[in-house]
Short mmCIF file of C-alpha atoms in Angstrom, two decimals:
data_model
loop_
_atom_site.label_atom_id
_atom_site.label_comp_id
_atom_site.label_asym_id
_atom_site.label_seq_id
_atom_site.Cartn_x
_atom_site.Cartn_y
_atom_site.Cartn_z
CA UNK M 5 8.62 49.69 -26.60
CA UNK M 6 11.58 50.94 -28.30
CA UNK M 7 15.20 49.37 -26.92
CA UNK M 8 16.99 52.11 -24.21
CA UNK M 9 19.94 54.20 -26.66
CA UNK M 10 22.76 54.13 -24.23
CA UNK M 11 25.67 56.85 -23.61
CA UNK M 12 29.16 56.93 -23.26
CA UNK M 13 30.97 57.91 -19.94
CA UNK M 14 33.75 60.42 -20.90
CA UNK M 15 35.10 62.92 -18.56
CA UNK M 16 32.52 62.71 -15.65
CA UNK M 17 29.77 62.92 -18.60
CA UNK M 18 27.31 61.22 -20.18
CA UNK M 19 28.17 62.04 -24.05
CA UNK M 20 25.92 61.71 -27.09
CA UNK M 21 26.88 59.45 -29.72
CA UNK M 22 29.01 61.56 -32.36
CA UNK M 23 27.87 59.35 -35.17
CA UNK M 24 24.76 57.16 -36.30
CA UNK M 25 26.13 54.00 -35.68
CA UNK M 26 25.02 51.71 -33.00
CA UNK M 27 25.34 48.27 -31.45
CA UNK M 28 22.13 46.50 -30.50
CA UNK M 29 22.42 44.17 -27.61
CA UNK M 30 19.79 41.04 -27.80
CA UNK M 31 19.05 39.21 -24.65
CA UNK M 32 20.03 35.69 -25.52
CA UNK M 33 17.47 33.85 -23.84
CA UNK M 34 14.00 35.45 -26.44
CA UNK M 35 16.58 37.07 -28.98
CA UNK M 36 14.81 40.30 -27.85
CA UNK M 37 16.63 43.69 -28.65
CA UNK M 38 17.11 45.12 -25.15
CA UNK M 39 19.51 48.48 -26.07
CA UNK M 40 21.34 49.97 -28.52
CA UNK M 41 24.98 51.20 -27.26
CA UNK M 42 26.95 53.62 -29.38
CA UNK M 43 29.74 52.04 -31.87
CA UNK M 44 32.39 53.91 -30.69
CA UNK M 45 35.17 55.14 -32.59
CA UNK M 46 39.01 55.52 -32.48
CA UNK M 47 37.94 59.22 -31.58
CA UNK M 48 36.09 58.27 -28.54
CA UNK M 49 39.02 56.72 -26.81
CA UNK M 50 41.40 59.15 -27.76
CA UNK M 51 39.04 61.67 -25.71
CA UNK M 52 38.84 59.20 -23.00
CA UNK M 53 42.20 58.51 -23.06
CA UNK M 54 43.02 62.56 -22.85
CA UNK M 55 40.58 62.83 -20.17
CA UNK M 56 41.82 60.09 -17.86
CA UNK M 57 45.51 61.56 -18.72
CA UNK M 58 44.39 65.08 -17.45
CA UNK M 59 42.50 63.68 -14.18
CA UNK M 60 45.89 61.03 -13.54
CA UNK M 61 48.05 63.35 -11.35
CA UNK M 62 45.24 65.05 -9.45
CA UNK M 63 44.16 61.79 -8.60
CA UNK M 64 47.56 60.11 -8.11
CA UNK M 65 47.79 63.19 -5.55
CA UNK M 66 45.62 62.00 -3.28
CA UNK M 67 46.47 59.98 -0.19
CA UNK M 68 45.95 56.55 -0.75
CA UNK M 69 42.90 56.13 1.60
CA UNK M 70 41.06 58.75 0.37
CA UNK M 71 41.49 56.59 -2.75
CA UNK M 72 40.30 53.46 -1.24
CA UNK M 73 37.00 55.43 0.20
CA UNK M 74 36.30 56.59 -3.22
CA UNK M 75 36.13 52.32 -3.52
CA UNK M 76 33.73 51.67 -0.75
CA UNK M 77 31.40 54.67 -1.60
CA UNK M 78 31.01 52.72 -5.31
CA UNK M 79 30.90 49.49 -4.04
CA UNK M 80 27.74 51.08 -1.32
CA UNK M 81 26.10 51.79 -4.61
CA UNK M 82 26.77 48.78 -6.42
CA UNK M 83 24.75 47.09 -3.36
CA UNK M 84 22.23 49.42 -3.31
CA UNK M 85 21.31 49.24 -6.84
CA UNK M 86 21.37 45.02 -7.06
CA UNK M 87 18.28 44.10 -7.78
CA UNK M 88 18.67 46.58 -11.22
CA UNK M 89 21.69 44.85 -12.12
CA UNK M 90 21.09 41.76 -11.13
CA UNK M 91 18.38 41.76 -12.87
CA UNK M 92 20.34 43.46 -16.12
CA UNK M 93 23.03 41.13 -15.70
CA UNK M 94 20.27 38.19 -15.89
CA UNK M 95 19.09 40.02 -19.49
CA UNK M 96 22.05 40.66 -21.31
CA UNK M 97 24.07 37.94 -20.83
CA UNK M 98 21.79 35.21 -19.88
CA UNK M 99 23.52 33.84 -16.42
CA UNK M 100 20.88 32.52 -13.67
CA UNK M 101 19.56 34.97 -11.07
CA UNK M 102 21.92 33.11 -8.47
CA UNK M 103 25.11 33.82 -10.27
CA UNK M 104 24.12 37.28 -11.79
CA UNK M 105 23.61 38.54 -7.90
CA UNK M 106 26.59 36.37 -7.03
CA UNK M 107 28.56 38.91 -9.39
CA UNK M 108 27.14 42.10 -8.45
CA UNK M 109 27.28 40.96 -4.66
CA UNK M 110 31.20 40.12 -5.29
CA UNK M 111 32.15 42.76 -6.92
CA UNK M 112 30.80 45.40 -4.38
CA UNK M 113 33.22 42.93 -1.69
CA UNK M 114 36.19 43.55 -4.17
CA UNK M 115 36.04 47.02 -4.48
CA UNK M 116 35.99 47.20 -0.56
CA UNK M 117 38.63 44.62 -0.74
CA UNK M 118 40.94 46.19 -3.08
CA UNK M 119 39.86 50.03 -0.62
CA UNK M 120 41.89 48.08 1.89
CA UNK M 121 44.99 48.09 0.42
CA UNK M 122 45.41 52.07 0.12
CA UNK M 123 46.86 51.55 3.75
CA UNK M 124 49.46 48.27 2.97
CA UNK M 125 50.76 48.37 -0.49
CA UNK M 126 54.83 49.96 -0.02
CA UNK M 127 58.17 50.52 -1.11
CA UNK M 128 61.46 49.08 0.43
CA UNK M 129 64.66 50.31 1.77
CA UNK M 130 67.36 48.41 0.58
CA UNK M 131 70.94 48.04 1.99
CA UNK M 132 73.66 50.07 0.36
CA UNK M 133 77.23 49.13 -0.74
CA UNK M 134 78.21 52.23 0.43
CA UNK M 135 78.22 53.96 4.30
CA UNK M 136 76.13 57.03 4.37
CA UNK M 137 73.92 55.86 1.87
CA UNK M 138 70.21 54.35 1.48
CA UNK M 139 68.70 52.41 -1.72
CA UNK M 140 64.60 53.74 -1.52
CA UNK M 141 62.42 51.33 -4.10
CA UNK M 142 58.76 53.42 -4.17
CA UNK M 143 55.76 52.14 -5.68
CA UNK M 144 54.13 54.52 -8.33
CA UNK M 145 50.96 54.82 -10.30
CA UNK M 146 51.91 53.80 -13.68
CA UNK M 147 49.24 56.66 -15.26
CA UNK M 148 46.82 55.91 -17.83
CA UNK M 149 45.70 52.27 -17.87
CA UNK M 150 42.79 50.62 -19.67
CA UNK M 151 40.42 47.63 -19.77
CA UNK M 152 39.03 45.67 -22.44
CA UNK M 153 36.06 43.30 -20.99
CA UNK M 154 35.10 39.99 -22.26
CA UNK M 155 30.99 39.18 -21.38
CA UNK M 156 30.81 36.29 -19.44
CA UNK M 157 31.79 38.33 -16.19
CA UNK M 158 31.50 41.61 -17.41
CA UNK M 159 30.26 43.52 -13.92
CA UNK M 160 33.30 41.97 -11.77
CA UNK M 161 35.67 42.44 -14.66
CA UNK M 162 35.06 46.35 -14.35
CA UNK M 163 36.06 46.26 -11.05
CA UNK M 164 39.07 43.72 -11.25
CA UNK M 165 40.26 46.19 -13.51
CA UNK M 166 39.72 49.62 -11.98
CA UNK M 167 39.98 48.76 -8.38
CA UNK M 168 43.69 48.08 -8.54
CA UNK M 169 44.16 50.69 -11.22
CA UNK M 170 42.56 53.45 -9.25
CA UNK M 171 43.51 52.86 -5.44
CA UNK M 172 47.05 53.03 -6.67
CA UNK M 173 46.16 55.94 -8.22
CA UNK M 174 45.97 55.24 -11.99
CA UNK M 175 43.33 56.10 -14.30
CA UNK M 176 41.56 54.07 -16.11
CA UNK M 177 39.14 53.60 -19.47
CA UNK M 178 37.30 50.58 -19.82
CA UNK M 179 35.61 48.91 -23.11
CA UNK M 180 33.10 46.64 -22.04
CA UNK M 181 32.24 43.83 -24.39
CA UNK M 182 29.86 44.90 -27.32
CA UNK M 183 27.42 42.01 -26.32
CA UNK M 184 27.02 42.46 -22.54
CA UNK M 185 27.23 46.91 -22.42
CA UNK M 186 24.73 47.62 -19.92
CA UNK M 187 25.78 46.26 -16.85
CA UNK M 188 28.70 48.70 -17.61
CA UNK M 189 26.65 52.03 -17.90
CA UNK M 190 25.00 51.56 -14.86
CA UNK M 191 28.43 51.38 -13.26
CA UNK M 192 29.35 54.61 -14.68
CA UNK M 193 26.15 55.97 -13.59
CA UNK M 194 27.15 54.70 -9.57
CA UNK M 195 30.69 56.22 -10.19
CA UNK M 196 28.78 59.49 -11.47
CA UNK M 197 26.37 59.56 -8.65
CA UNK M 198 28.91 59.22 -5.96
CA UNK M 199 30.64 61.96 -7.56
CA UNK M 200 34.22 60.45 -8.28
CA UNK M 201 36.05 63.03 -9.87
CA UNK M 202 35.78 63.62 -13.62
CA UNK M 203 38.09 61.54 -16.09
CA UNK M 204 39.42 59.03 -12.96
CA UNK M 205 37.28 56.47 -14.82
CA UNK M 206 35.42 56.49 -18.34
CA UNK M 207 33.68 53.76 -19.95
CA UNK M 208 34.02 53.90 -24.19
CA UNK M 209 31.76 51.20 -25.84
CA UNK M 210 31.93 49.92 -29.57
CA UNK M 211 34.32 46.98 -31.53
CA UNK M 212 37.85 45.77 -30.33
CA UNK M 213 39.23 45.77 -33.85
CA UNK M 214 38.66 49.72 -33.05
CA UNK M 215 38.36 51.07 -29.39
CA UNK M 216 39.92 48.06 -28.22
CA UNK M 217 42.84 49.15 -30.71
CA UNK M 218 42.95 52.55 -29.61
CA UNK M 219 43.01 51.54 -26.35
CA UNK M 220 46.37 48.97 -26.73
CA UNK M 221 48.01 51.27 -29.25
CA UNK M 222 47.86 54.59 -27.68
CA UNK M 223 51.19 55.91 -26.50
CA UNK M 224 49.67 57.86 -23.01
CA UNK M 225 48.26 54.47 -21.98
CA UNK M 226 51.12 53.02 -19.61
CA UNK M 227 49.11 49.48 -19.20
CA UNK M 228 46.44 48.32 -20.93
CA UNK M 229 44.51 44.69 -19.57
CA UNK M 230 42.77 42.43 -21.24
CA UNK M 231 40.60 39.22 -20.51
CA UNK M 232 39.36 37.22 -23.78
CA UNK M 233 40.46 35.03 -26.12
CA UNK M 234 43.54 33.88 -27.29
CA UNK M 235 43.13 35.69 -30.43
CA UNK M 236 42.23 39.09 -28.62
CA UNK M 237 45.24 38.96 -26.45
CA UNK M 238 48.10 38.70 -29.64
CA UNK M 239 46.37 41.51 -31.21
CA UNK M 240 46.61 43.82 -27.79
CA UNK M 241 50.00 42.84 -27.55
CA UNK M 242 50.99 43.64 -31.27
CA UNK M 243 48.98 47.02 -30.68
CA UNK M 244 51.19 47.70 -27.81
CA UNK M 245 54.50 47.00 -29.05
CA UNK M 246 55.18 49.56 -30.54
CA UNK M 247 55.42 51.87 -27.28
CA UNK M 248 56.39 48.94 -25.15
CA UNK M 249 53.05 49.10 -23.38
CA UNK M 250 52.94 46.76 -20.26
CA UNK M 251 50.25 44.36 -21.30
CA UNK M 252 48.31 42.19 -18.51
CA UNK M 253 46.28 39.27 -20.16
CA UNK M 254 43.77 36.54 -19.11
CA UNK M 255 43.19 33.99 -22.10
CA UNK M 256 41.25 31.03 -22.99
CA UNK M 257 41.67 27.70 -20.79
CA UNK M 258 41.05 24.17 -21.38
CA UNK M 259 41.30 22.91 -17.85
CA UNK M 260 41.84 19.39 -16.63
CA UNK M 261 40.26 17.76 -13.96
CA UNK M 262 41.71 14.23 -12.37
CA UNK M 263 39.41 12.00 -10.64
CA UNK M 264 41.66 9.12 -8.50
CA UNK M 265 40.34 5.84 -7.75
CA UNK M 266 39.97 6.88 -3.82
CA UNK M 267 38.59 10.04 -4.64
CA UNK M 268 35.13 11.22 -2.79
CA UNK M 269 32.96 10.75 -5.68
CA UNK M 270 29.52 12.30 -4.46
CA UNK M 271 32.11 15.45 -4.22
CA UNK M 272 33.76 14.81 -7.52
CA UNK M 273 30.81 14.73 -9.15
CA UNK M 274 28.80 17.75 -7.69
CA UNK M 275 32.28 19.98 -8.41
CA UNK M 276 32.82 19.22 -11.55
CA UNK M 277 29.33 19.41 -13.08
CA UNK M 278 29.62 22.40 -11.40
CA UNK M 279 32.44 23.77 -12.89
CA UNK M 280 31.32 22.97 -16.37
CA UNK M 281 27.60 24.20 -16.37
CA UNK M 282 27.88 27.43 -14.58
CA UNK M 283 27.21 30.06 -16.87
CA UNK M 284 26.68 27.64 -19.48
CA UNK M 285 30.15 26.79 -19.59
CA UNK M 286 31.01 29.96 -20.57
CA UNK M 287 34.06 30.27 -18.00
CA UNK M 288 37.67 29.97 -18.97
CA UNK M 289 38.96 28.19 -16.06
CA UNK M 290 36.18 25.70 -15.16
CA UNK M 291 36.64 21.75 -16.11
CA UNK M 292 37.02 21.46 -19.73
CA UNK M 293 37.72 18.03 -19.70
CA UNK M 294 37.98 15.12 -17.63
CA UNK M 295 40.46 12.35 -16.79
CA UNK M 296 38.89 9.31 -14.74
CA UNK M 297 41.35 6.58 -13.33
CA UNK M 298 40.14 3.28 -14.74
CA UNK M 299 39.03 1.73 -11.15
CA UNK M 300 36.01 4.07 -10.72
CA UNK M 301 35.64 4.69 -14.43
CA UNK M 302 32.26 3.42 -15.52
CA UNK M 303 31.05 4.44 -11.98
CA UNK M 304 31.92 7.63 -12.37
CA UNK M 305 30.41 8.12 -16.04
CA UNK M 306 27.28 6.34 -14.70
CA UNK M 307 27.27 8.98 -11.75
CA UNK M 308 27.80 12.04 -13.97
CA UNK M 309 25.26 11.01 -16.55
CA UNK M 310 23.24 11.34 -14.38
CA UNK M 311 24.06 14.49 -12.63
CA UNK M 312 23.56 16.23 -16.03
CA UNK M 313 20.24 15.01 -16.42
CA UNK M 314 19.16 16.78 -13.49
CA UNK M 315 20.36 20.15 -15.01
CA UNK M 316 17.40 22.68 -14.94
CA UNK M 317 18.11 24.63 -18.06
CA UNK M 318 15.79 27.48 -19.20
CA UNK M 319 15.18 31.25 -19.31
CA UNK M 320 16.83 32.86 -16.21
CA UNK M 321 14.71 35.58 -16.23
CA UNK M 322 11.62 33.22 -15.98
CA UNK M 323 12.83 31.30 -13.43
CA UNK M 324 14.90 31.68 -10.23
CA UNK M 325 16.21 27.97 -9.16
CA UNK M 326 18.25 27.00 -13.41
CA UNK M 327 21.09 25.94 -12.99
CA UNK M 328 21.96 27.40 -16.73
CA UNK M 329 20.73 29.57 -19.32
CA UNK M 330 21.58 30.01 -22.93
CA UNK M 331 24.80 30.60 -24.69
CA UNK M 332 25.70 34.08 -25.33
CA UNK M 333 25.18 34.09 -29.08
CA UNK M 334 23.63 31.97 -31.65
CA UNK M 335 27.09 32.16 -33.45
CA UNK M 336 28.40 30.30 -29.60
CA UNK M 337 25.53 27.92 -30.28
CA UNK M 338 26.56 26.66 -33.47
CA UNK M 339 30.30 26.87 -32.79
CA UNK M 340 29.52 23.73 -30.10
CA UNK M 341 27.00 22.38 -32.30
CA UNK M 342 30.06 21.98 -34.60
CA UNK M 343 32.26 21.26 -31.90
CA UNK M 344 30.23 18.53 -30.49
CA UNK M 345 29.89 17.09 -34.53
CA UNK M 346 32.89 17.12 -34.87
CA UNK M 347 33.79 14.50 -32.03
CA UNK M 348 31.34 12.06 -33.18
CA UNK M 349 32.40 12.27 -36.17
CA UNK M 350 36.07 11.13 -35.27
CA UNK M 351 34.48 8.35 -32.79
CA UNK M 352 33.26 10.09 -29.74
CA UNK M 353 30.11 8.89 -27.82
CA UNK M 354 27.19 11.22 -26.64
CA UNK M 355 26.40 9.59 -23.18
CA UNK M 356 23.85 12.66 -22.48
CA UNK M 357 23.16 16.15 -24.48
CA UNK M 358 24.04 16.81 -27.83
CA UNK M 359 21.33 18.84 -28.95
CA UNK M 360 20.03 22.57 -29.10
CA UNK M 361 16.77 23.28 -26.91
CA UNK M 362 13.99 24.81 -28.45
CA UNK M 363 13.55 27.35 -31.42
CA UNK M 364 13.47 30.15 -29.23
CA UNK M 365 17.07 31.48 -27.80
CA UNK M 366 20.48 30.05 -27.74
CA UNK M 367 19.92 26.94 -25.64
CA UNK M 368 22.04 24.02 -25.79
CA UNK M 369 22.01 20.29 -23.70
CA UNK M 370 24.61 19.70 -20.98
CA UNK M 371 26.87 17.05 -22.93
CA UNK M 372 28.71 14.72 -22.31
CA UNK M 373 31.40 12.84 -24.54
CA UNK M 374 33.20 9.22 -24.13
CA UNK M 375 35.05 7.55 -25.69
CA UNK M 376 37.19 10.45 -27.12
CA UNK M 377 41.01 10.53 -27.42
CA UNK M 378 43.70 12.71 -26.85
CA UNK M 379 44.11 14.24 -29.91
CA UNK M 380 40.65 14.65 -30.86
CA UNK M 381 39.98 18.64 -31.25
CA UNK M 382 37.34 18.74 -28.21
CA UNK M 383 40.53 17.50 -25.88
CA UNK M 384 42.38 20.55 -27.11
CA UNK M 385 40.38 23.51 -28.28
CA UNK M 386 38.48 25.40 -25.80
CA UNK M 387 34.75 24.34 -25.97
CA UNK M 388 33.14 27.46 -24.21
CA UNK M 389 29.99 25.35 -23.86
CA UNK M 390 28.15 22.78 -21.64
CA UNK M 391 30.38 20.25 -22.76
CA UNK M 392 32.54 17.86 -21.01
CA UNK M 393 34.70 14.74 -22.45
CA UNK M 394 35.98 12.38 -20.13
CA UNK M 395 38.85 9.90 -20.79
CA UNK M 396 40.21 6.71 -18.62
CA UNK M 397 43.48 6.73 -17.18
CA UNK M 398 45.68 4.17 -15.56
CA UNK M 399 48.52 6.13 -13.32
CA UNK M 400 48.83 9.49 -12.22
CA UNK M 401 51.95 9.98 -14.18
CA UNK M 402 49.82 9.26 -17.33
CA UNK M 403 47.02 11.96 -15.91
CA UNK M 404 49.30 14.54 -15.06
CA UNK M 405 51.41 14.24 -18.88
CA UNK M 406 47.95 14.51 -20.38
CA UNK M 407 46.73 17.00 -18.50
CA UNK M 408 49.77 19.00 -19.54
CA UNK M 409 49.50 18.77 -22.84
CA UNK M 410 48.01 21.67 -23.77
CA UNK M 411 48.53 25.01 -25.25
CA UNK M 412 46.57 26.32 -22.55
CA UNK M 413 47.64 26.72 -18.48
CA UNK M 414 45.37 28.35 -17.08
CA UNK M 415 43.51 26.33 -13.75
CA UNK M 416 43.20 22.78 -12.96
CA UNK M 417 42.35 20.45 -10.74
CA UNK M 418 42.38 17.32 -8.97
CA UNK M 419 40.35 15.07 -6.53
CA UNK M 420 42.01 12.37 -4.04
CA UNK M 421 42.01 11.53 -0.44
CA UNK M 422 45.65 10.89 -0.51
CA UNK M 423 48.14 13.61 0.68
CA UNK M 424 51.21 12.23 -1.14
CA UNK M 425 48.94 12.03 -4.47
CA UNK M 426 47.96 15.31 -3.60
CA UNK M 427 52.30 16.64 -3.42
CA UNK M 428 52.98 14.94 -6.24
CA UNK M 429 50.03 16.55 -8.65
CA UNK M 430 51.09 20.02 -7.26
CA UNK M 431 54.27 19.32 -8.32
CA UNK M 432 53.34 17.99 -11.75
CA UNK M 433 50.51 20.19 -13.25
CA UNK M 434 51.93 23.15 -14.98
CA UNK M 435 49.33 25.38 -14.31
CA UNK M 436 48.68 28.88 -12.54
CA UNK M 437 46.06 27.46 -9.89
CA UNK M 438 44.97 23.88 -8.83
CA UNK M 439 42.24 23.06 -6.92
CA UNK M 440 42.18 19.79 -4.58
CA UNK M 441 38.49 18.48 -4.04
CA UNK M 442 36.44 21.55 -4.89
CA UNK M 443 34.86 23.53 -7.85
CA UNK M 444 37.26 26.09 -9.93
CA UNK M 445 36.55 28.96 -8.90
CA UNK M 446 39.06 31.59 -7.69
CA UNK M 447 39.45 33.90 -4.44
CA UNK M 448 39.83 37.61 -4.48
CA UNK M 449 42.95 37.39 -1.87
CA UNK M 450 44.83 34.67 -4.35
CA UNK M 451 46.46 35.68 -7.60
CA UNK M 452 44.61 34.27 -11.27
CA UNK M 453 47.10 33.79 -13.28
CA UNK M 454 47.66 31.64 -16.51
CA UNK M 455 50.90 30.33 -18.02
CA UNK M 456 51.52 29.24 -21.65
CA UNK M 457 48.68 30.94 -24.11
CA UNK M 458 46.40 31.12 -21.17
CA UNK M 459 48.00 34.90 -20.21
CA UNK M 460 50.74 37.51 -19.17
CA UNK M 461 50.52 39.08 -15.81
CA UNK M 462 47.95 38.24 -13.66
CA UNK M 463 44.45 39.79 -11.39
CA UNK M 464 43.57 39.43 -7.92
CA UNK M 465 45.41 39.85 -4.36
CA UNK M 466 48.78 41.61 -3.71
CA UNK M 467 50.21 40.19 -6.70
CA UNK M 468 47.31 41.76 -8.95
CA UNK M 469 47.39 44.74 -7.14
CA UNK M 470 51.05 45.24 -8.00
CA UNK M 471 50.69 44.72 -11.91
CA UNK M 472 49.06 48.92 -12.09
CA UNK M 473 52.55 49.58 -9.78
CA UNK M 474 55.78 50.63 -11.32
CA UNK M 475 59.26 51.19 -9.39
CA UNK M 476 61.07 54.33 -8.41
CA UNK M 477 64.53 53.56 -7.05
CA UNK M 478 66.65 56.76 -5.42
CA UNK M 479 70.20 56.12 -4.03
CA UNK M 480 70.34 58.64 -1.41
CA UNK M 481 73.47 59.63 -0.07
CA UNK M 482 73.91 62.07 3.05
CA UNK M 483 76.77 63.38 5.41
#
């Protein structure tokens, strides 16, 4: 059987690929071609871009509720058509059944989340220096906004993206990532099904280094977001300079997790193995490496060398209780392959791991690393893998100065029984989020955020919502 050719969503249309190039996305668990996605061009997004730009002030027209039921009529669909993507989610980018419905489940309860706001989000009315007058701050649509999508969440990212963007009546163009397209057509075909009005949101699929480009450097855009790497995120931003674009960006992460001496271990342990082997790894702000205090040290090591021995790893699609699949790419695979060489090679120890699985797909052993130091590259650069070092400490001053150092400030996270421990780590970590005794993993109602290289602007609650609002302020004046 031949792979599925893909389309474009411009305008309210499915649109033919212009030209004979094309993207072929492999399903990294049999290295199977699945589809072939057009390789869009500057050209595309430009036509996206005009289309969203023609459809922005109908759209910004409408009351916000009728907005927000535009949401829940998508999100309906999303949960009606689960089981396809679910399943598609499963094939492209190789997460577990669990998680892949997980996502499609959670995104539906964002959308409808994010509908609920059309009634709350609002201005002020400010005091005046002056009698007979009123300061009014409104809240406006910024315009055109667009979203460039990593893979390793790529259904939920659509909607972190466009559910803010359109309830406060933006519109919106969205890139998903070259490796991990097809989740994001069948959301265009939901948004075209329900009937959402043409150009409100388009979905343009090819390279960053082009539609990604287009898509930052554009003067109509008014915001453009963008979760990825490090790398990605400086090139948006130099795209956008040069119209002062408002740039929103969710980076890399290498977070810390701190395990005290009176710290529930059984709990410890089940978090933080869970943090690192969910989607493979593959999840900027899950434990990327481990600090131990030296009381329940070897314990602890003992404990979690074990815990990754009991990883189920395999095809997801085979198999409906893994706890992990492959890595996205065989260029991921050898990237910790290296990574993991690397830290032996400057003295590291491989407790557990270390090794690809198999010939077939991009499979590689949950790891894990002693006896590494500080300054050893797989304490600093993200990993992106199933790999986890783990250091001793003695104090928590010494846990919370390494945990700091780091380029990166995205999450981290800390287990103890002890409140004042507890005050003093909040206090300490210089991070967006911390978690205290549970897994890293965020909440729609919070605010994901990253500090340092980890991001600008943030996603997720009132504060994410507000990133797609600008200000209007009118000093009104009256007899």
């Amino acid at each position: 059987m031949s792979p599925v050719q893909q389309q474009m969503y411009i305008n309210g249309q499915f649109v033919e690929n212009r030209s004979d190039k094309w993207i072929e996305v492999i399903n990294p668990a049999t290295e199977e071609v699945l589809s072939r996605v057009p390789e869009g061009s500057a050209e595309d997004a430009r036509r996206a871009i005009d289309a969203a730009e023609a459809a922005q002030p109908g759209w910004e027209a409408l009351p916000a509720v009728e907005r927000g039921n535009w949401l829940i009529k998508i999100a309906a669909g999303i949960r009606r058509r689960e089981p396809e993507l679910t399943a598609t989610i499963v094939a492209e980018g190789g997460k577990t059944q669990a998680l892949a419905q997980t996502e499609v489940l959670f995104t539906a309860d964002y959308l409808e989340y994010m509908a609920g706001w059309a009634r709350r989000y609002e201005g002020e009315i400010v005091q005046s220096d002056r009698p007979n007058e009123n300061i009014l701050v409104f809240k406006k649509a910024i315009g055109v906004t667009t979203g460039i999508l990593p893979w390793n969440f790529p259904f939920f990212l659509i909607a972190r993206k466009a559910a803010p963007a359109l309830v406060t009546g933006n519109t919106i163009v969205i890139k998903p990532s070259e490796l991990t397209p097809n989740n994001a057509v069948i959301f265009a075909e939901i948004v075209d099904e329900v009937g959402l009005p043409a150009g409100v949101f388009n979905v343009v699929t090819g390279y960053g280094p082009v539609v990604g480009q287009e898509l930052a450097a554009n003067p109509k855009v008014g915001m453009v977001s963008l979760t990825g790497s490090v790398n990605a995120g400086i090139a948006t931003m130099q795209a956008a300079a040069n119209n002062v674009t408002k740039v929103s960006l969710e980076l890399g992460g290498k977070a810390p997790a701190i395990v005290m001496n009176d710290a529930d271990l059984d709990l410890a342990v089940k978090a933080i193995v869970s943090s690192r082997v969910i989607n493979t790894g593959q999840v900027c702000n899950c434990a990327e490496r481990l600090y131990v205090q030296e009381g329940v040290y070897d314990e602890f090591v003992t404990r979690l060398t074990e815990a990754f021995r009991q990883v189920k790893v395999g095809d997801p699609a085979e198999q409906a209780t893994l706890d992990m699949g492959p890595l996205i790419t065989r260029a991921a695979l050898e990237r910790v392959e290296q990574k993991v060489a690397n830290a032996v090679e400057q003295g590291a120890k491989v407790e557990i791991g270390g090794k690809r699985i198999g010939d077939r797909g991009f499979f590689y052993e949950p790891t894990l690393l002693t006896n590494v130091r500080a300054d050893m590259a797989v304490m600093k650069e993200e990993t992106f893998g199933p790999v986890l070092p783990v250091m001793a400490f003695s104090t928590l001053d010494e846990a919370i100065a390494l945990a700091n150092d780091s380029e990166y400030g995205l999450t981290s996270s800390i287990f103890t029984r002890d409140l004042n421990v507890t005050m003093k780590a909040l206090k300490g970590l210089k991070f967006g989020e911390t978690y205290v005794n549970r897994e890293n993993f965020e909440a729609m109602q919070g605010f994901h955020a990253g500090w340092r290289k980890s991001g600008v602007g943030g996603a997720d609650g009132r504060h994410g919502l507000e990133e797609y609002l600008q200000t209007h302020v009118a000093y009104l004046q009256y007899e």
